[in-house]
Short mmCIF file of C-alpha atoms and ligand atoms in Angstrom, two decimals:
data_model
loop_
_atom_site.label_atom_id
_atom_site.label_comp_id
_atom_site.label_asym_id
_atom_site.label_seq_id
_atom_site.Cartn_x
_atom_site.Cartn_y
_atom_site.Cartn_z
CA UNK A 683 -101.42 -67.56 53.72
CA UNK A 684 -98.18 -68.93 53.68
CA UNK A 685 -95.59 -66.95 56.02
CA UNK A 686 -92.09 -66.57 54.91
CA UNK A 687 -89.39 -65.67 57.77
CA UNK A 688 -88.38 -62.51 57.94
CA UNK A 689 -84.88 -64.09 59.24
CA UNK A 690 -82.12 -63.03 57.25
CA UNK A 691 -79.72 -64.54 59.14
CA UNK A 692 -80.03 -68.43 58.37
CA UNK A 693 -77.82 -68.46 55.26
CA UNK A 694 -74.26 -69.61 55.66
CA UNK A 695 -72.25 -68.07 53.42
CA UNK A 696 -69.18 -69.67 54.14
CA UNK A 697 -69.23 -72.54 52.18
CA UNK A 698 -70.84 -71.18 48.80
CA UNK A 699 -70.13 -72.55 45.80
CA UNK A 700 -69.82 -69.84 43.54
CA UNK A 701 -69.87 -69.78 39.59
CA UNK A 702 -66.03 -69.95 38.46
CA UNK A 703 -65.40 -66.67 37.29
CA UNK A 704 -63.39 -66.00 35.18
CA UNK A 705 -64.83 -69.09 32.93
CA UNK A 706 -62.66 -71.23 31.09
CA UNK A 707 -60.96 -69.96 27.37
CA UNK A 708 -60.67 -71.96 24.49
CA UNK A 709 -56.94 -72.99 23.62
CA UNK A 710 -57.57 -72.91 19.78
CA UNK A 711 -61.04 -71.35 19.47
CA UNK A 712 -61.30 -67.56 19.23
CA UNK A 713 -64.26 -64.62 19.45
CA UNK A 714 -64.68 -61.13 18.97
CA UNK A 715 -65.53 -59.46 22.12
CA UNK A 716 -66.25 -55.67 22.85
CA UNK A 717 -62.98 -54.76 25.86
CA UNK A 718 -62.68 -52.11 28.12
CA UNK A 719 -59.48 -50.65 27.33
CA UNK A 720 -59.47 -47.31 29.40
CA UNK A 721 -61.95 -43.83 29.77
CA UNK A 722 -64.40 -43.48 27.11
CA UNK A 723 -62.15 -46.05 24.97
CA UNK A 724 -63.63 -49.45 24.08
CA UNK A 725 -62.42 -51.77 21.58
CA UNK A 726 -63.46 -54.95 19.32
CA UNK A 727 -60.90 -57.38 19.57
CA UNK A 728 -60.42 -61.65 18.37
CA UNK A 729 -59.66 -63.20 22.21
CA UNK A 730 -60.00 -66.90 23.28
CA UNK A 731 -63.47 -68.52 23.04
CA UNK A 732 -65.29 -68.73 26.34
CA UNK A 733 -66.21 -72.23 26.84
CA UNK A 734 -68.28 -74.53 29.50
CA UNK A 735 -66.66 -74.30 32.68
CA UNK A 736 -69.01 -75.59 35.30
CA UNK A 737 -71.69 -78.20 35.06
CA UNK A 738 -75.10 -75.60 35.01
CA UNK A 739 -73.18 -73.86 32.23
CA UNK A 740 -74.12 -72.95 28.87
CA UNK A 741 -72.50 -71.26 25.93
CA UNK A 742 -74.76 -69.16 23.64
CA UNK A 743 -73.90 -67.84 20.26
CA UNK A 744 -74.94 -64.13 20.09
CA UNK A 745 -77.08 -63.05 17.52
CA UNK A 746 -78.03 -59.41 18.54
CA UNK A 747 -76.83 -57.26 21.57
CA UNK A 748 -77.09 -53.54 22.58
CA UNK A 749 -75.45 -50.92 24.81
CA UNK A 750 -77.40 -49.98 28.14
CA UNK A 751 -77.62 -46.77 29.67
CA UNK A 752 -75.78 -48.28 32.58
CA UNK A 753 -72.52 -49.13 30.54
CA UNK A 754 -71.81 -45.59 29.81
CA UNK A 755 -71.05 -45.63 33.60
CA UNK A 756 -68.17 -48.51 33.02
CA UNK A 757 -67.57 -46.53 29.74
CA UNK A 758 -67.21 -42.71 31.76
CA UNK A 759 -64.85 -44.89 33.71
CA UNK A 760 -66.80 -44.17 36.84
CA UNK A 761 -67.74 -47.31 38.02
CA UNK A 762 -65.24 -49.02 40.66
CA UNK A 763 -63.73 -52.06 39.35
CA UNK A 764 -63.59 -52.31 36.02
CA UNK A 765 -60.61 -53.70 34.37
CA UNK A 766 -58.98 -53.16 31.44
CA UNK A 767 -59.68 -56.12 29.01
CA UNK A 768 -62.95 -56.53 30.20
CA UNK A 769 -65.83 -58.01 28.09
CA UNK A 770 -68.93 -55.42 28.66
CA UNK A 771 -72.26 -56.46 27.56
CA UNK A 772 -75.39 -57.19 29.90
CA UNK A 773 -78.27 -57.47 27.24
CA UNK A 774 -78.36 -59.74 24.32
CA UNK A 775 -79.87 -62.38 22.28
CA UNK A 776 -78.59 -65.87 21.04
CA UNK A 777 -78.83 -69.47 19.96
CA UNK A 778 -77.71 -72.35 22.23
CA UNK A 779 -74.49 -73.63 21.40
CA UNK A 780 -73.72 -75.97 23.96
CA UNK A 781 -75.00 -76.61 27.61
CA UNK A 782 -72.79 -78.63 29.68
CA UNK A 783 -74.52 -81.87 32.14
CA UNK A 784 -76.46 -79.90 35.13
CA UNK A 785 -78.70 -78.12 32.53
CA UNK A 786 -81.89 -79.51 32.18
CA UNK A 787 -84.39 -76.75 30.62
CA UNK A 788 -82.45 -75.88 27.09
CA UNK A 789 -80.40 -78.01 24.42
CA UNK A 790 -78.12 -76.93 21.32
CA UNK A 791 -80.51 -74.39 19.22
CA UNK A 792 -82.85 -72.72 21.45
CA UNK A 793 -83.63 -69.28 20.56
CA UNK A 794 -82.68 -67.42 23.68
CA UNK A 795 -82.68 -64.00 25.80
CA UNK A 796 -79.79 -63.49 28.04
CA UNK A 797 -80.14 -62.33 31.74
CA UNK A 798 -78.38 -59.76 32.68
CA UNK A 799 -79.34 -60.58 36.72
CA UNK A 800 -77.45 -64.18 37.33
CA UNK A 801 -79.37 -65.85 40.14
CA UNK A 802 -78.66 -69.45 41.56
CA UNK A 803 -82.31 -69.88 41.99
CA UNK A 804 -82.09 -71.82 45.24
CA UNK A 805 -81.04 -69.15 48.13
CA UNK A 806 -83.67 -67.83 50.35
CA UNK A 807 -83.32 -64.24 47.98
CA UNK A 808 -84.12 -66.67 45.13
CA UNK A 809 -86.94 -68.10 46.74
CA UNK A 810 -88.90 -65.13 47.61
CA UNK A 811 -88.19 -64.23 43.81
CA UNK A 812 -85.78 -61.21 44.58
CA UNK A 813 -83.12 -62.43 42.41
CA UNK A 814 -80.95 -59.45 42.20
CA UNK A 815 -80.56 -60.36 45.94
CA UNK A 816 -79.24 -63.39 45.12
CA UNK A 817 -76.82 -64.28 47.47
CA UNK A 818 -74.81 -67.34 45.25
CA UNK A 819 -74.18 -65.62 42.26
CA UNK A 820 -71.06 -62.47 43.29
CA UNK A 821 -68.25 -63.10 45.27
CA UNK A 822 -66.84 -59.63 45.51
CA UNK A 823 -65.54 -59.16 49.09
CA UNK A 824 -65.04 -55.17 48.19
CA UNK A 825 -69.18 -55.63 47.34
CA UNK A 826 -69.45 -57.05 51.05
CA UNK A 827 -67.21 -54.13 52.59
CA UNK A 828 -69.02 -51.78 50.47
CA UNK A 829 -72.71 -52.67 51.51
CA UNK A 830 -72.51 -54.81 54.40
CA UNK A 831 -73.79 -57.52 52.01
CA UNK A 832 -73.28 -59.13 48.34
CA UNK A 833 -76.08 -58.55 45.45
CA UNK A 834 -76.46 -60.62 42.46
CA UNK A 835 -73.76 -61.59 39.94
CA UNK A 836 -74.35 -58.87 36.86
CA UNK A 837 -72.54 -60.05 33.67
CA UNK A 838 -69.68 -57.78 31.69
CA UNK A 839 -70.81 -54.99 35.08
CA UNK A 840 -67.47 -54.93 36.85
CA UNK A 841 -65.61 -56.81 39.51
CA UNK A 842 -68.05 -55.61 42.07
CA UNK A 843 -70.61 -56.89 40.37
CA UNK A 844 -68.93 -60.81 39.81
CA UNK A 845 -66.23 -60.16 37.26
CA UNK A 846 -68.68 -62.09 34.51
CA UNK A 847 -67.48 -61.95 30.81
CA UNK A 848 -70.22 -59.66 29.18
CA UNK A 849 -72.33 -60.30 26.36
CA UNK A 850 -70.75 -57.82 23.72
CA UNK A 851 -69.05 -60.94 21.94
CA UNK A 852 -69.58 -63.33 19.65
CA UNK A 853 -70.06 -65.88 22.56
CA UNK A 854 -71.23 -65.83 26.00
CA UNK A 855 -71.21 -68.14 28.98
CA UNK A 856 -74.04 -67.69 31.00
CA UNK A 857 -73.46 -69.96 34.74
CA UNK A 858 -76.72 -71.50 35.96
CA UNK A 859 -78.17 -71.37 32.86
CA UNK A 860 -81.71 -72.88 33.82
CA UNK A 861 -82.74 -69.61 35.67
CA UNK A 862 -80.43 -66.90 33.58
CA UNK A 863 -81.76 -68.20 29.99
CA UNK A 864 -84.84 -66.85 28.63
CA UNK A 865 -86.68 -69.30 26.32
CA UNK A 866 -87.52 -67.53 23.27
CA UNK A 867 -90.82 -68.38 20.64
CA UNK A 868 -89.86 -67.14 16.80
CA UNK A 869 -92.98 -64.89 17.47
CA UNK A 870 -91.18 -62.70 19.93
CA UNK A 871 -89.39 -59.95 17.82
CA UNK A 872 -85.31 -59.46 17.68
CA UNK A 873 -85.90 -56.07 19.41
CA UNK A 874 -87.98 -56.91 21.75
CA UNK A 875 -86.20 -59.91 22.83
CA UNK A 876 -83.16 -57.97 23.41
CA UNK A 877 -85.24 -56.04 26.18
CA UNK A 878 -86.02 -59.03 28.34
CA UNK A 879 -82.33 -59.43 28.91
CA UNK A 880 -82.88 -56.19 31.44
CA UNK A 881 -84.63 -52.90 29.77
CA UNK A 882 -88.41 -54.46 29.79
CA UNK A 883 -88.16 -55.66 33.31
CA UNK A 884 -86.34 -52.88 34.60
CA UNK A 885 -89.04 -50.56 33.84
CA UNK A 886 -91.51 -53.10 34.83
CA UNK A 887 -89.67 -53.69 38.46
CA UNK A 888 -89.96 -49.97 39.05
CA UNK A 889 -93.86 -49.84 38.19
CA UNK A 890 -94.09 -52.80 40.28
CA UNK A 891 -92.28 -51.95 43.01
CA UNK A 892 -93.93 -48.55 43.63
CA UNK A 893 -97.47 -50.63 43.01
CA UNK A 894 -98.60 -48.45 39.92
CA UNK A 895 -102.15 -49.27 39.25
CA UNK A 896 -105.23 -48.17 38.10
CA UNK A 897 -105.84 -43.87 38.42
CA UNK A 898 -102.05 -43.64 39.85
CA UNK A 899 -100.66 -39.99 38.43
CA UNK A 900 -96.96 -40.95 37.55
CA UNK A 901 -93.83 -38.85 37.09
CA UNK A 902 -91.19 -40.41 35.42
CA UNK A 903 -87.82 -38.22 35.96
CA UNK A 904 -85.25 -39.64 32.68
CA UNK A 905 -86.27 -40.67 29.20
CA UNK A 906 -83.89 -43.08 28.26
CA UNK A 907 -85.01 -46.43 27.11
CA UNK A 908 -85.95 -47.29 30.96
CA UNK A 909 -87.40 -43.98 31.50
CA UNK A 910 -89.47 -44.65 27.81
CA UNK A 911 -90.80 -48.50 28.64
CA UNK A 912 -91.92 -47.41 32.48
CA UNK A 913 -93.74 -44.25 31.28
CA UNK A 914 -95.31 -47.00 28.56
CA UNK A 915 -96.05 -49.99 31.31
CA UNK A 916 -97.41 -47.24 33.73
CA UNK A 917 -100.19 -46.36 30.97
CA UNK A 918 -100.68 -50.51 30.46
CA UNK A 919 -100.36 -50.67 34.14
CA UNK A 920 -103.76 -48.17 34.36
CA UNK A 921 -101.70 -44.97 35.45
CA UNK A 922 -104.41 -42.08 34.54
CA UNK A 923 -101.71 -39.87 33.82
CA UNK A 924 -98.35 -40.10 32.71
CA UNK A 925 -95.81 -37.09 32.82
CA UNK A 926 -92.13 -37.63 31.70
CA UNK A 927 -89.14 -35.10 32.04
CA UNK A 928 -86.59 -34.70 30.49
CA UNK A 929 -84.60 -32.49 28.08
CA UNK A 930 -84.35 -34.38 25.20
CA UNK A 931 -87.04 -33.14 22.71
CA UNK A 932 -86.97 -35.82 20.74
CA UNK A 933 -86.95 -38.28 23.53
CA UNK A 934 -90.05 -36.97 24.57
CA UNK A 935 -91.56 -36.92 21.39
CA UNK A 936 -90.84 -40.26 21.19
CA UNK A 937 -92.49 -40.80 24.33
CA UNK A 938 -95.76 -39.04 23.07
CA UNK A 939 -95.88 -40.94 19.88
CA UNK A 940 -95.56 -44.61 21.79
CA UNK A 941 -97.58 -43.79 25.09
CA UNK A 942 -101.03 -43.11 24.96
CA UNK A 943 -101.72 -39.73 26.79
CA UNK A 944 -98.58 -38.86 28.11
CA UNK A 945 -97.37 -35.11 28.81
CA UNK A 946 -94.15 -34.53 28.97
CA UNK A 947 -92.06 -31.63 30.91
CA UNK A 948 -88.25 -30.22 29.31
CA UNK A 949 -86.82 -29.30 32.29
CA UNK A 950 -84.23 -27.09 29.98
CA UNK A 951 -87.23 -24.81 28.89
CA UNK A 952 -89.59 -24.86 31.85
CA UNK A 953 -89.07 -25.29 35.80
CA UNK A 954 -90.39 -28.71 36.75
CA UNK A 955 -91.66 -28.06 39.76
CA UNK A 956 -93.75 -24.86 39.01
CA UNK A 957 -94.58 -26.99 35.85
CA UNK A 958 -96.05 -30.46 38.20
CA UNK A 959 -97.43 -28.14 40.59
CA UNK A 960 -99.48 -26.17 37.88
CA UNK A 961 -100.57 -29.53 36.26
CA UNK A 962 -100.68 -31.59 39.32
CA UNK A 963 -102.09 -29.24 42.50
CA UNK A 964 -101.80 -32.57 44.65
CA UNK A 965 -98.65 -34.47 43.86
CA UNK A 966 -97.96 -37.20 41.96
CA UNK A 967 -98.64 -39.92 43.36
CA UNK A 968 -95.93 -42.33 42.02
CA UNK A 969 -92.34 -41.02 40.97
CA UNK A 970 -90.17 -43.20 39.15
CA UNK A 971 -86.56 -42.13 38.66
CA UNK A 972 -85.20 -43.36 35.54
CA UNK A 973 -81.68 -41.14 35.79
CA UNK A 974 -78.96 -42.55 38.24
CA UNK A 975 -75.91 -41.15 39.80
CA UNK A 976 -73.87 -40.26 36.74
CA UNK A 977 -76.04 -36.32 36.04
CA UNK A 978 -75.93 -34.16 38.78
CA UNK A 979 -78.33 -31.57 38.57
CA UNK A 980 -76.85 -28.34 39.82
CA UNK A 981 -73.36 -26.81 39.65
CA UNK A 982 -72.95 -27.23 43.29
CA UNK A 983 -72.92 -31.52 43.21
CA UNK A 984 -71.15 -31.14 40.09
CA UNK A 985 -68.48 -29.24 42.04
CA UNK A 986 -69.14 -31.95 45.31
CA UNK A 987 -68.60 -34.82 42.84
CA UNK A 988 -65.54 -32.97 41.25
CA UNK A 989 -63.99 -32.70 44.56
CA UNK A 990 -64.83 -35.99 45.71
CA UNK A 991 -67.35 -34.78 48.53
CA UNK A 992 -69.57 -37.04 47.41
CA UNK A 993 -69.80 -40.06 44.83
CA UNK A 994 -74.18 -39.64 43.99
CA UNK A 995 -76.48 -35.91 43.30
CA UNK A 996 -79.47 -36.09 45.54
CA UNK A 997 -81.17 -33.64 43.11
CA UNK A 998 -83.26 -35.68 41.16
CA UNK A 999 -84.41 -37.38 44.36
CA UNK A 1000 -85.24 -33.97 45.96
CA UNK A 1001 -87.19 -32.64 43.19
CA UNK A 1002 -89.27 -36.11 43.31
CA UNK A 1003 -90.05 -35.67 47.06
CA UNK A 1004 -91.10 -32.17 45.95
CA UNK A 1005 -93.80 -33.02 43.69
CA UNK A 1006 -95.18 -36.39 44.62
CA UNK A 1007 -98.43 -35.99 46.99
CA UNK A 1008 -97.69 -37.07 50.93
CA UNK A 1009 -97.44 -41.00 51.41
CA UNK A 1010 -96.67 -41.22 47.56
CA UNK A 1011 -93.96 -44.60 46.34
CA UNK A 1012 -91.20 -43.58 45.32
CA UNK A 1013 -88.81 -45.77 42.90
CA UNK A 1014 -85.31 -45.37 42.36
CA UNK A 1015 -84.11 -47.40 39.22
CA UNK A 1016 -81.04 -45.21 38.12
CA UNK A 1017 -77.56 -47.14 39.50
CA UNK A 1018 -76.27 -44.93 42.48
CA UNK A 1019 -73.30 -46.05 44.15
CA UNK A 1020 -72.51 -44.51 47.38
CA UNK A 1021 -73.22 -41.65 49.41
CA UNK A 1022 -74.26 -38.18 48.62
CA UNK A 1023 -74.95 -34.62 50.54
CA UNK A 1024 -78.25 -32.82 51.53
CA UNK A 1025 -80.49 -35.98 50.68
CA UNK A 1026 -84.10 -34.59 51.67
CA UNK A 1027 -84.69 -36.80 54.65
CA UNK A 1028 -86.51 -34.48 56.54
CA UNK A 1029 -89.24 -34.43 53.59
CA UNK A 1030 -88.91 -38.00 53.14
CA UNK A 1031 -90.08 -38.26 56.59
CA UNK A 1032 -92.71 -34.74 57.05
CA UNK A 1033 -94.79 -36.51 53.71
CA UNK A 1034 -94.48 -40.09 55.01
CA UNK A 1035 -92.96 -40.67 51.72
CA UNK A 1036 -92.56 -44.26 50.70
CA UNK A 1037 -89.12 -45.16 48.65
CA UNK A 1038 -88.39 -48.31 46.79
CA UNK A 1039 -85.08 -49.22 45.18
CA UNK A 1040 -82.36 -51.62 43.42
CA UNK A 1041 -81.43 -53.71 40.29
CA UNK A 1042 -84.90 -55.46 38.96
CA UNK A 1043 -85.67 -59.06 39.94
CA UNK A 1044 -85.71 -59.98 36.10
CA UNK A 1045 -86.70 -63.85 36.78
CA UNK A 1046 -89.70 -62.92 38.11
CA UNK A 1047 -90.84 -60.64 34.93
CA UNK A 1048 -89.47 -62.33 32.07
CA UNK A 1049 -91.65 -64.88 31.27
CA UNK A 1050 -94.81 -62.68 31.85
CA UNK A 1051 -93.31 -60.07 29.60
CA UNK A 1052 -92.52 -62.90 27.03
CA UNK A 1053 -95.61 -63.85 26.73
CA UNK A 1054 -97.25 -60.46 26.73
CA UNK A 1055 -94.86 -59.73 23.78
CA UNK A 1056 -95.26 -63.35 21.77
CA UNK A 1057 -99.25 -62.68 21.67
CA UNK A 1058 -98.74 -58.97 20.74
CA UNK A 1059 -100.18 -57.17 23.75
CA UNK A 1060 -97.02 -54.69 24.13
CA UNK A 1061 -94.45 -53.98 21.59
CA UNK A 1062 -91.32 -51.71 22.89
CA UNK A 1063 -89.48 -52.07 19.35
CA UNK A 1064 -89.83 -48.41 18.64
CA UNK A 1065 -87.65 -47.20 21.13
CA UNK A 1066 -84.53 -48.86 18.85
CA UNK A 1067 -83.59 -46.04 16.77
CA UNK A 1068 -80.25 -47.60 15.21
CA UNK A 1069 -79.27 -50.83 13.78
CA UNK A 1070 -75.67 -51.64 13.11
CA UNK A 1071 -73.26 -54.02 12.61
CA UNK A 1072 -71.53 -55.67 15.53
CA UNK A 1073 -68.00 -54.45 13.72
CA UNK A 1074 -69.63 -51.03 14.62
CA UNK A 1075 -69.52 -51.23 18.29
CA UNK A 1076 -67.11 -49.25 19.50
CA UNK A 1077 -68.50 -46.24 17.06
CA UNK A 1078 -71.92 -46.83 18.56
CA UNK A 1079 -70.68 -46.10 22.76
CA UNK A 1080 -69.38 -42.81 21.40
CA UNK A 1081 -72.89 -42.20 19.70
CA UNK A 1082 -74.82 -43.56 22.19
CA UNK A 1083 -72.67 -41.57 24.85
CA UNK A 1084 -73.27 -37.82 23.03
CA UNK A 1085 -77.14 -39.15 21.89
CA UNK A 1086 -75.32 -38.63 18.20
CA UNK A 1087 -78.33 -38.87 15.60
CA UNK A 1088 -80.38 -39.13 18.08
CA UNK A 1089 -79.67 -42.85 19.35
CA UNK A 1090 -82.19 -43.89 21.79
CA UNK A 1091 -81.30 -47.70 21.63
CA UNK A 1092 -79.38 -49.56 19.25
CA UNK A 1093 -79.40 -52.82 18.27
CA UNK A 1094 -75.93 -54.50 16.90
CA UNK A 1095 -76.25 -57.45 15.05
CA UNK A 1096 -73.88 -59.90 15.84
CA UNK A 1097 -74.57 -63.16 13.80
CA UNK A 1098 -77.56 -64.92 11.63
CA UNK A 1099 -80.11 -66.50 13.62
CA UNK A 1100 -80.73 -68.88 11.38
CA UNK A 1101 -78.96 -69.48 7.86
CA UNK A 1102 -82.30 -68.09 6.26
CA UNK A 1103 -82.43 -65.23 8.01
CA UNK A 1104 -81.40 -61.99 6.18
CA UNK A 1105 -77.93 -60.99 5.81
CA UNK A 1106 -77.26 -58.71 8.47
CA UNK A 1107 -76.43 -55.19 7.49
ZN1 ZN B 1354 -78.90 -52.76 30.89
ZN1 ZN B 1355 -79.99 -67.03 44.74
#
């Protein structure tokens, strides 16, 4: 077996070239673009045209995009820098328009998926396929400070994250686009496309990162459209049992119409815990948390968070340790930020409890979930409730944000694939 060094320390980071951000505008051009303007307000507005800026770059013309859980964070305004006149966007779909001399892989008209992890493909993260370590891909010193080290380069995610122009326009540019492209077969639906940008392998990342396999008794805590495709792949995955919470009935219907055998828990009308520990004597033996730092669970983080003692709610996390069986993986795939009070070490460490963590390492899931989508194995569509116009974005954060009608996912249509295709609505 090959071994890989376990020496972090070899890469220079000194002299990195990193991808110019922010890219080049058109002097004549112009795009519509979904901006950051302030707390809770978004707005579609005509700026310059992004254009190629360095050699790997390519500019794709969107056809479809979507709002993620994670952007009503930027949108709550509690993410840390976010500026206004920011393009927000991490997940969408496009044609080629134009790839400038270092890219070897696409060409004018490719049907494409964008990435919302940018990875350079080359650094020793890269290599051992953890792209969202990436270390050539964010500059952000206040990342550094913040963590001791940089992640990955996240598109229209804040300053911290890169400062990329997001993919809520009618244009992106996406840097190193050999490795942050997606190649797309006409087979591979518009929905499901949209969900290898990061939804699909999000929720795979978790169920592979806490090994779900065959007879594994899962608890997914969140049933948003991450919390919905991991309670999905950890039934494909050979989970025997599947148990989501949440308190969003029709979320959780949802999830019992689209995943075969999966009970579900509302933690508004029953106590989870009692609830698992009725259904589940022995734990869980997998817990997936599908939530993130924005929902604390009790009055007393809400107050903490109010008054600043602390940024994250360990109450999700607690509840998991609770009800997962001793020497159970645990994954954390909801975005928490910084630090947060009476985190359950002490059980963490009594059940030998084994925690996973961090932004998926899309690279290394898209093309297997590409495929497993072009031949028809899995099909995620359903969990797009909405389809509206791209001229409707703005309209759609503020559903999306109150889960207005019921919005799960929506996809916004942004321009024709191809002139045949139908007019979009
Ligand atoms: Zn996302
Ligand atoms: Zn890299």
């Amino acid at each position: 077996m090959k071994q890989q060094s376990r020496d972090r320390s070899t890469n220079a980071t000194a002299n990195i070239q990193f991808p110019t951000v922010p890219c080049k505008r058109s002097e004549t051009k112009k795009m519509k673009a979904l901006e950051y303007i302030g707390k809770k307000k978004v707005r579609l507005t005509e700026v310059p045209r992004v254009i190629l800026t360095d050699p790997k770059d390519a500019i794709v013309r969107i056809t479809a995009t979507t709002i993620c859980g994670s952007d009503l964070h930027l949108y709550h305004g509690l993410f840390p820098e976010v500026y206004k006149h920011d393009i927000l966007g991490h997940e969408a779909i496009g044609i080629v328009e134009e790839v400038n001399t270092g890219v070897t892989k696409f060409k004018k008209g490719d049907r494409v998926a964008l990435s919302c992890i940018f990875a350079c493909g080359e650094c020793q993260y890269c290599q051992r396929e953890e792209y969202s370590l990436c270390d050539n891909t964010n500059s952000s010193k206040k990342e550094e400070s913040f963590y001791g080290h940089r992640t990955s380069g996240i598109p229209g995610y804040s300053h911290l994250m890169g400062g990329y122009e997001g993919f809520q326009a009618e244009y992106a540019r996406v840097p190193i686009a050999d490795m942050n492209l997606i190649p797309l077969s006409d087979n591979i639906s518009v929905e499901n496309a949209i969900l290898l940008s990061d939804v699909a392998n999000t929720a795979w990342h978790g169920n592979d990162i806490a090994s779900v396999g065959d007879g594994d008794i899962v608890g997914i805590w969140g049933a948003g459209p991450v919390g919905l495709v991991a309670a999905f792949f950890s039934a494909y995955r050979g989970a025997s049992r599947v148990i989501v919470i949440d308190n969003d009935n029709f979320r959780l219907n949802l999830a019992k119409k689209n995943v075969e055998g999966v009970e579900t828990i509302n933690f508004k009308e029953e106590d989870v815990t009692k609830t698992l520990q009725k259904l589940v004597p022995g734990g869980l033996t997998v817990g997936i948390e599908c939530v993130g730092f924005r929902f604390p669970k009790d009055v007393s983080h809400k107050i903490q968070q109010l008054l600043k003692l602390e940024t994250d709610d360990s109450g999700i996390i607690d509840e998991i340790f609770t009800n997962v069986c001793k020497h159970a993986r645990v994954a954390l795939l909801g975005d928490y930020l910084s630090y947060c009070n009476s985190f359950p070490i002490g059980m963490l460490h009594a059940k030998s409890l084994q925690l996973f963590a961090g932004q998926n390492f899309a690279q290394k899931y898209q093309h297997h979930l590409a495929k497993l989508m072009e031949t028809g194995e899995i099909d995620l569509s359903w969990i797009f409730t909405h389809r509206l116009p791209f001229s409707d974005t703005a309209k759609a954060y503020a559903m999306f944000d109150k889960h207005q009608d019921n919005m799960v996912k929506v996809r916004l249509d942004v321009s024709l694939e191809t002139p045949q295709q139908k007019t979009v609505i």
